[in-house]
Short mmCIF file of C-alpha atoms in Angstrom, two decimals:
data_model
loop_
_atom_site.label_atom_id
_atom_site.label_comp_id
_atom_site.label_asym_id
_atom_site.label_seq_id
_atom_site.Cartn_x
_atom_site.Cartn_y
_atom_site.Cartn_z
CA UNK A 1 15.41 -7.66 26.37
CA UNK A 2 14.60 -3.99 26.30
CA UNK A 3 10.95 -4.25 26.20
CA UNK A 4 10.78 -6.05 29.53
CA UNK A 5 8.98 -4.65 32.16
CA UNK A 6 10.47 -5.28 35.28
CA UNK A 7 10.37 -4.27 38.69
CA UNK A 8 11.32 -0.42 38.92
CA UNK A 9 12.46 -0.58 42.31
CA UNK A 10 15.36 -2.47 42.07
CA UNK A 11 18.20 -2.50 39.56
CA UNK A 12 18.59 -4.31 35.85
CA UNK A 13 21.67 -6.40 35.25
CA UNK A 14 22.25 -6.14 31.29
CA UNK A 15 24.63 -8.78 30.22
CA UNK A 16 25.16 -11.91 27.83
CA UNK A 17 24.83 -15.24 28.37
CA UNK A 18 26.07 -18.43 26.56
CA UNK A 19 24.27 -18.46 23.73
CA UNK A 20 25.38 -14.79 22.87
CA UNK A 21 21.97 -13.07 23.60
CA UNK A 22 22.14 -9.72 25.50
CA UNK A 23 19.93 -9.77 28.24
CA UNK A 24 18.42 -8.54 31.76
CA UNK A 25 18.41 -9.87 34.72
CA UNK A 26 17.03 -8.23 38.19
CA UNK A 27 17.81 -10.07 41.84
CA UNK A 28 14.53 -11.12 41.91
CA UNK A 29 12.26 -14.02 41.03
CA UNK A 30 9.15 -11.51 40.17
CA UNK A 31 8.74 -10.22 36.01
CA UNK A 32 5.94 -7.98 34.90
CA UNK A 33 6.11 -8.63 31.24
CA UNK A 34 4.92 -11.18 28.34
CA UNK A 35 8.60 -11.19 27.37
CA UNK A 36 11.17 -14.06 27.89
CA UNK A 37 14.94 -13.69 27.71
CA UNK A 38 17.02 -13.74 30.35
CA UNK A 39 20.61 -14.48 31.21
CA UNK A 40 19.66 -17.28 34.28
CA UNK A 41 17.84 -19.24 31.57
CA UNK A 42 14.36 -18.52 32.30
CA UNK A 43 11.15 -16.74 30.99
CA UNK A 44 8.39 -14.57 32.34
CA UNK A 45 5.47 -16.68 32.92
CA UNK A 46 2.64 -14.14 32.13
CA UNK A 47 -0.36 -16.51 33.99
CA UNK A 48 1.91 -16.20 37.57
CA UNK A 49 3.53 -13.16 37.26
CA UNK A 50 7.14 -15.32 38.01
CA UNK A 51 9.86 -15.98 36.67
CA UNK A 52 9.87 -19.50 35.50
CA UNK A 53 13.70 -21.29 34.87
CA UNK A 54 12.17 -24.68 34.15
CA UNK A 55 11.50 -23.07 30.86
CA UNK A 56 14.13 -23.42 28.05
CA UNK A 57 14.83 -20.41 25.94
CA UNK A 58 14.00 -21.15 22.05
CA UNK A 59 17.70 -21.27 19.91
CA UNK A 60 17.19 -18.37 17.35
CA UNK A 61 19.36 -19.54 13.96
CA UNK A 62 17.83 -17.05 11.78
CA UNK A 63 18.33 -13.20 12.40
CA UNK A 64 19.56 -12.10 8.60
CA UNK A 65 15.94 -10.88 6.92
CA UNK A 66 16.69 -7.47 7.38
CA UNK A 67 20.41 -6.89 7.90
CA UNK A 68 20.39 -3.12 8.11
CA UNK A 69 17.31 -3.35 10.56
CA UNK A 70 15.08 -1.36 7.20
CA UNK A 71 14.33 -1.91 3.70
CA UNK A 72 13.38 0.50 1.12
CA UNK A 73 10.59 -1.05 -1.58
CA UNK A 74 9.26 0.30 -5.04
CA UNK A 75 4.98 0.74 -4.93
CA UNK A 76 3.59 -2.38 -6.49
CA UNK A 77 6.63 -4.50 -5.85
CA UNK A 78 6.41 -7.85 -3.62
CA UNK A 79 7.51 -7.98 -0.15
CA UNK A 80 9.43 -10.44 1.15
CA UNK A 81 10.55 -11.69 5.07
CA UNK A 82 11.36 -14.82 6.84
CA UNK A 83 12.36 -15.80 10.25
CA UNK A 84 12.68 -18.64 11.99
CA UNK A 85 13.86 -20.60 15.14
CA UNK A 86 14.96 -23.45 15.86
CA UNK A 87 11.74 -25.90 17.20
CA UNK A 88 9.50 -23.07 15.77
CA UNK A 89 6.41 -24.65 14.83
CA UNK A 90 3.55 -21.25 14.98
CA UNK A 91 4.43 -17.82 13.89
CA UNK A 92 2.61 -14.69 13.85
CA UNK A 93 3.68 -10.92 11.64
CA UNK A 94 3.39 -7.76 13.09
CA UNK A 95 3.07 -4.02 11.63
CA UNK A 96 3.69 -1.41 14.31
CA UNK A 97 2.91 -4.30 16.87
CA UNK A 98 -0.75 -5.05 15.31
CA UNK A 99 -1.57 -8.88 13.80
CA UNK A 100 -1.30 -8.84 9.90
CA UNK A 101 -4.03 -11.12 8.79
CA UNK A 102 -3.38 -13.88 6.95
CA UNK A 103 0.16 -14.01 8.17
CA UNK A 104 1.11 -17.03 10.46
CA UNK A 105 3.95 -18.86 8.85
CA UNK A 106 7.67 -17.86 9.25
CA UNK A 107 7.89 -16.07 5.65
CA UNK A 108 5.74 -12.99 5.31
CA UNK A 109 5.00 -11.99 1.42
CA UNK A 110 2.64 -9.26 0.91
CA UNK A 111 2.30 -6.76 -2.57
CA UNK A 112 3.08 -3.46 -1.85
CA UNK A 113 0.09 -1.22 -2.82
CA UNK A 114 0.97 2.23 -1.07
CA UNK A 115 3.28 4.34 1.58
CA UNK A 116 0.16 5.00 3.57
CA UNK A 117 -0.93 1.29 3.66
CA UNK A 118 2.22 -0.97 3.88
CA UNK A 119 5.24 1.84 5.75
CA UNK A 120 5.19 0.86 9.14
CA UNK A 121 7.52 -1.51 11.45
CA UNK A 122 7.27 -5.17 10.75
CA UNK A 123 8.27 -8.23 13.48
CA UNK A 124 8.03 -11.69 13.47
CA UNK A 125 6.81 -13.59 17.10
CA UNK A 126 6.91 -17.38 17.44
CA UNK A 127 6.44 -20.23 19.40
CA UNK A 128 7.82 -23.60 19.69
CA UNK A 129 5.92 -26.61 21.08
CA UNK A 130 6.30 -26.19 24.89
CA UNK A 131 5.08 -22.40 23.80
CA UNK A 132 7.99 -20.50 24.71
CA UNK A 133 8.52 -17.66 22.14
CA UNK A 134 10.71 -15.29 20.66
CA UNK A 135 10.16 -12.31 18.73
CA UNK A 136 12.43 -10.95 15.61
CA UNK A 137 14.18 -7.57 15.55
CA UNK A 138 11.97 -5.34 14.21
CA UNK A 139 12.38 -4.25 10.37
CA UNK A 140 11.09 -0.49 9.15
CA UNK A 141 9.63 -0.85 5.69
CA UNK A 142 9.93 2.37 3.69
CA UNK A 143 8.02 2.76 0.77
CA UNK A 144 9.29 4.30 -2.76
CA UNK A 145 6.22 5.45 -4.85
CA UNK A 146 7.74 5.77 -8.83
CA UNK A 147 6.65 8.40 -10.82
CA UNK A 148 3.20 8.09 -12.39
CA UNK A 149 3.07 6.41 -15.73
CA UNK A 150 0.23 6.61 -17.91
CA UNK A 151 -0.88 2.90 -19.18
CA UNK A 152 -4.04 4.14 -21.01
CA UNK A 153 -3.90 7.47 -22.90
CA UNK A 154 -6.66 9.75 -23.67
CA UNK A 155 -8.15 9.49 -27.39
CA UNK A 156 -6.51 12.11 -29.67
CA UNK A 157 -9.74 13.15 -31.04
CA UNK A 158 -12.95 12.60 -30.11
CA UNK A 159 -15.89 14.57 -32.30
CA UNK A 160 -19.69 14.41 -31.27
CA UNK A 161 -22.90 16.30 -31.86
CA UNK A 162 -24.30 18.64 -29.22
CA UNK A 163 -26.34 17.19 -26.69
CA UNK A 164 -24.73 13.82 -27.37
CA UNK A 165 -22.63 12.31 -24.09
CA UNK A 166 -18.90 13.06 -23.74
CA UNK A 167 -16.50 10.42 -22.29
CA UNK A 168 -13.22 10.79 -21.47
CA UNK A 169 -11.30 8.36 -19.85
CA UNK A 170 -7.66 6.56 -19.41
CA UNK A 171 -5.67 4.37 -17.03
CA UNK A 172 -2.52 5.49 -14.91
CA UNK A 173 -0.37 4.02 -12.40
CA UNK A 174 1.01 4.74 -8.78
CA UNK A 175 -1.10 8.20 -9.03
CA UNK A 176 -2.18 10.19 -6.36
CA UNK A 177 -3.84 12.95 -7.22
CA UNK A 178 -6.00 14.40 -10.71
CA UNK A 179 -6.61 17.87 -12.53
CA UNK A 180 -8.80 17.44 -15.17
CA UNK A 181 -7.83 20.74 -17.88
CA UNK A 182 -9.40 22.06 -20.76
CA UNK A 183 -7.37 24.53 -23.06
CA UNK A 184 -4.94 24.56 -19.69
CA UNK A 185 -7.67 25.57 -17.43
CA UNK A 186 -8.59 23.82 -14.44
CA UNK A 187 -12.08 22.15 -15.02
CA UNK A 188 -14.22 22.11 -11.98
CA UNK A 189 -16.78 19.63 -11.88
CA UNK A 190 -19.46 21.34 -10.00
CA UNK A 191 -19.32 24.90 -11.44
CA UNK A 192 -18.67 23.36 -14.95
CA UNK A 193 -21.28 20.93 -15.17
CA UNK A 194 -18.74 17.66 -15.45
CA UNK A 195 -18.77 14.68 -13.41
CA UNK A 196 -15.46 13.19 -12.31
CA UNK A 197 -15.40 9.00 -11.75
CA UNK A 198 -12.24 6.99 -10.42
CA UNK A 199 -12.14 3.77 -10.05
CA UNK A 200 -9.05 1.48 -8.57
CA UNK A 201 -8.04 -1.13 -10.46
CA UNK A 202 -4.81 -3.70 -9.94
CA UNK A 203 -1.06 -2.91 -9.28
CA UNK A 204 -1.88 0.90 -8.02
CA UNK A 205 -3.48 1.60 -11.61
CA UNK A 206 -6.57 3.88 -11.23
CA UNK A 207 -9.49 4.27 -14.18
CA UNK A 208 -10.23 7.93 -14.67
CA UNK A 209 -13.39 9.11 -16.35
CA UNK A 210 -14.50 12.06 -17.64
CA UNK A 211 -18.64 12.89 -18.10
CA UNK A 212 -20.80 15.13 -19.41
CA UNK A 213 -24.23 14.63 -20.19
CA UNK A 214 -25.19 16.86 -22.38
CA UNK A 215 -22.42 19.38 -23.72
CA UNK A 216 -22.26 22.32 -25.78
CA UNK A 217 -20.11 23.85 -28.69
CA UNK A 218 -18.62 25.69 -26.02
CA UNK A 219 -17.37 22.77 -24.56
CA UNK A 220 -15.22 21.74 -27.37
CA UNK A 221 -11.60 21.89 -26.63
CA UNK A 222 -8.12 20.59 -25.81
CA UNK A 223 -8.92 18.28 -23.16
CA UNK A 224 -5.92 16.79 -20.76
CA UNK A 225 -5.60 15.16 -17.38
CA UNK A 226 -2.38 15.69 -15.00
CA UNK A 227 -1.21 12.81 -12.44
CA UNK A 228 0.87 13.32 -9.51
CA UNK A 229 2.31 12.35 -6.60
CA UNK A 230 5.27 12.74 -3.88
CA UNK A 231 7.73 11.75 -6.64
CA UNK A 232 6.49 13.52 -9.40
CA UNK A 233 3.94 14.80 -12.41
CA UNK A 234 2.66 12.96 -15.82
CA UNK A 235 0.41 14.53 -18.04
CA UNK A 236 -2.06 12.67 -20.40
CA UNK A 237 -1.91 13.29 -24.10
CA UNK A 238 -4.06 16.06 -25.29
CA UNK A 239 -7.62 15.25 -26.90
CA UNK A 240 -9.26 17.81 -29.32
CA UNK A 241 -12.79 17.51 -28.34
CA UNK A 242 -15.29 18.79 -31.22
CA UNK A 243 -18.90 19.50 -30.50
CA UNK A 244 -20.89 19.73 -33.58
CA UNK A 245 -23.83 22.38 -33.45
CA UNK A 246 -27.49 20.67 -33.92
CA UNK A 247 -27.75 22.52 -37.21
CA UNK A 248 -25.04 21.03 -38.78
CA UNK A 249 -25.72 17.50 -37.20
CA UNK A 250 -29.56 18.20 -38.99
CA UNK A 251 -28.07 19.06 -42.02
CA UNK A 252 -25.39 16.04 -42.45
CA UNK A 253 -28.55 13.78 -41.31
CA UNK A 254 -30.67 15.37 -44.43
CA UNK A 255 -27.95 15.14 -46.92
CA UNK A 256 -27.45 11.37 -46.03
CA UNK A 257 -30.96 10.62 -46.77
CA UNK A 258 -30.92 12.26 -50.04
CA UNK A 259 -27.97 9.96 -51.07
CA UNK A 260 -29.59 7.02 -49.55
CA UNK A 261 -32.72 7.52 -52.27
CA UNK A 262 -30.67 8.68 -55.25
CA UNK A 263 -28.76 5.46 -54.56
CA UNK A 264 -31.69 3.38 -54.64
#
């Protein structure tokens, strides 16, 4: 085994025994390493420091879960691995040789939520019932983000009165980064008096919201949001915002009261 850490002083014998496995030997009884195969049919016992023969090397019969040794993956699209050994009875998944919660049976099956979570180099360790173990090759996990797709679109039109509260809001997928725009120019929230919210929902889809409090006639406008990522760019469709002036909204009130008593 490669990752075996044995004695640097004297020589490594690399060679294959009769089950087929490629292995290391050293003329020497003494092993500085948690790992186990070896061509004269023993183990490194980790508690003595020795090399134990009395100890029979686990049979693997299942080495195909990643043939190519990696597997490319769509974002949001479920994982799945399994590896096993004959006698196995415990198992424990790796990523870049730290525990993955949760995942202690020979088949591994995760959701794939993001490069930055879930790329990374996966291995399965187990154990039979005298606790000698073997570990799986390892597997490199690449993850494919898609292009952003808009679930949720922007309202086409949207008119209020001044002072009233302007929303904006809509629901993409497998985005990474937002530009809020109004008539194509970048809005910035702290300089333009907008707040920004985003909130993560399921399946890599994200909830982004538009705010202002208390807006103006000058803030009336083609309104659009642009998604993006390392694959590509989706825009929102464009809402016409209209902010009525007070007079007007004063005026429409007045006239609907008159109509209101004539009615009556």
């Amino acid at each position: 085994n490669s990752e075996t850490k044995w004695n640097n002083n004297l020589p490594v014998i690399k060679s294959k025994d009769s089950e087929g496995y490629i292995c290391e030997t050293q003329k020497t009884s003494q092993c500085l390493s948690f790992n186990f195969i070896t061509c004269d049919g023993g183990i490194c016992d980790e508690n003595t420091n020795n090399m134990n023969t009395n100890l029979k090397i686990p049979k693997k019969i299942e080495e195909n879960f990643c043939p190519e040794g990696k597997i490319k993956i769509n974002q949001n699209k479920e994982l799945k691995l399994e590896w096993f050994f004959e006698g196995g009875i415990n198992y424990l998944w790796t990523k870049d040789s730290l525990p993955i919660s949760n995942a202690f049976t020979s088949i591994l099956t995760k959701r794939i939520n993001s490069p930055r979570d879930d790329n990374g180099i996966y291995q399965c360790i187990g154990w039979d019932s005298e606790k000698n173990y073997l570990k799986s090759k390892t597997c490199l996990i690449e993850v494919i983000s898609p292009i952003p797709l808009i679930k949720e679109n922007l309202k086409e039109s949207i008119v209020i009165p001044e002072g009233s509260e302007l929303i904006l809001e809509f629901i993409a997928r497998d985005g990474e980064k937002y530009l809020w725009t109004r008539n194509s120019a970048v809005i910035s929230p702290k300089t333009d008096g907008f707040i920004v919210k985003t909130k993560k929902l399921k399946f890599g889809e994200t909830k982004m919201t538009l705010i202002k409090y208390s807006p103006e006639v000058s803030d009336s406008g083609n309104y659009e949001c642009i998604v993006s990522n390392s694959e590509g760019t989706e825009k929102s469709k464009i809402s016409n915002v209209k902010i009525i002036p007070k007079e007007q909204t004063s005026k429409c009130s007045f006239l609907d009261d008159i109509e209101i008593i004539s009615s009556n």
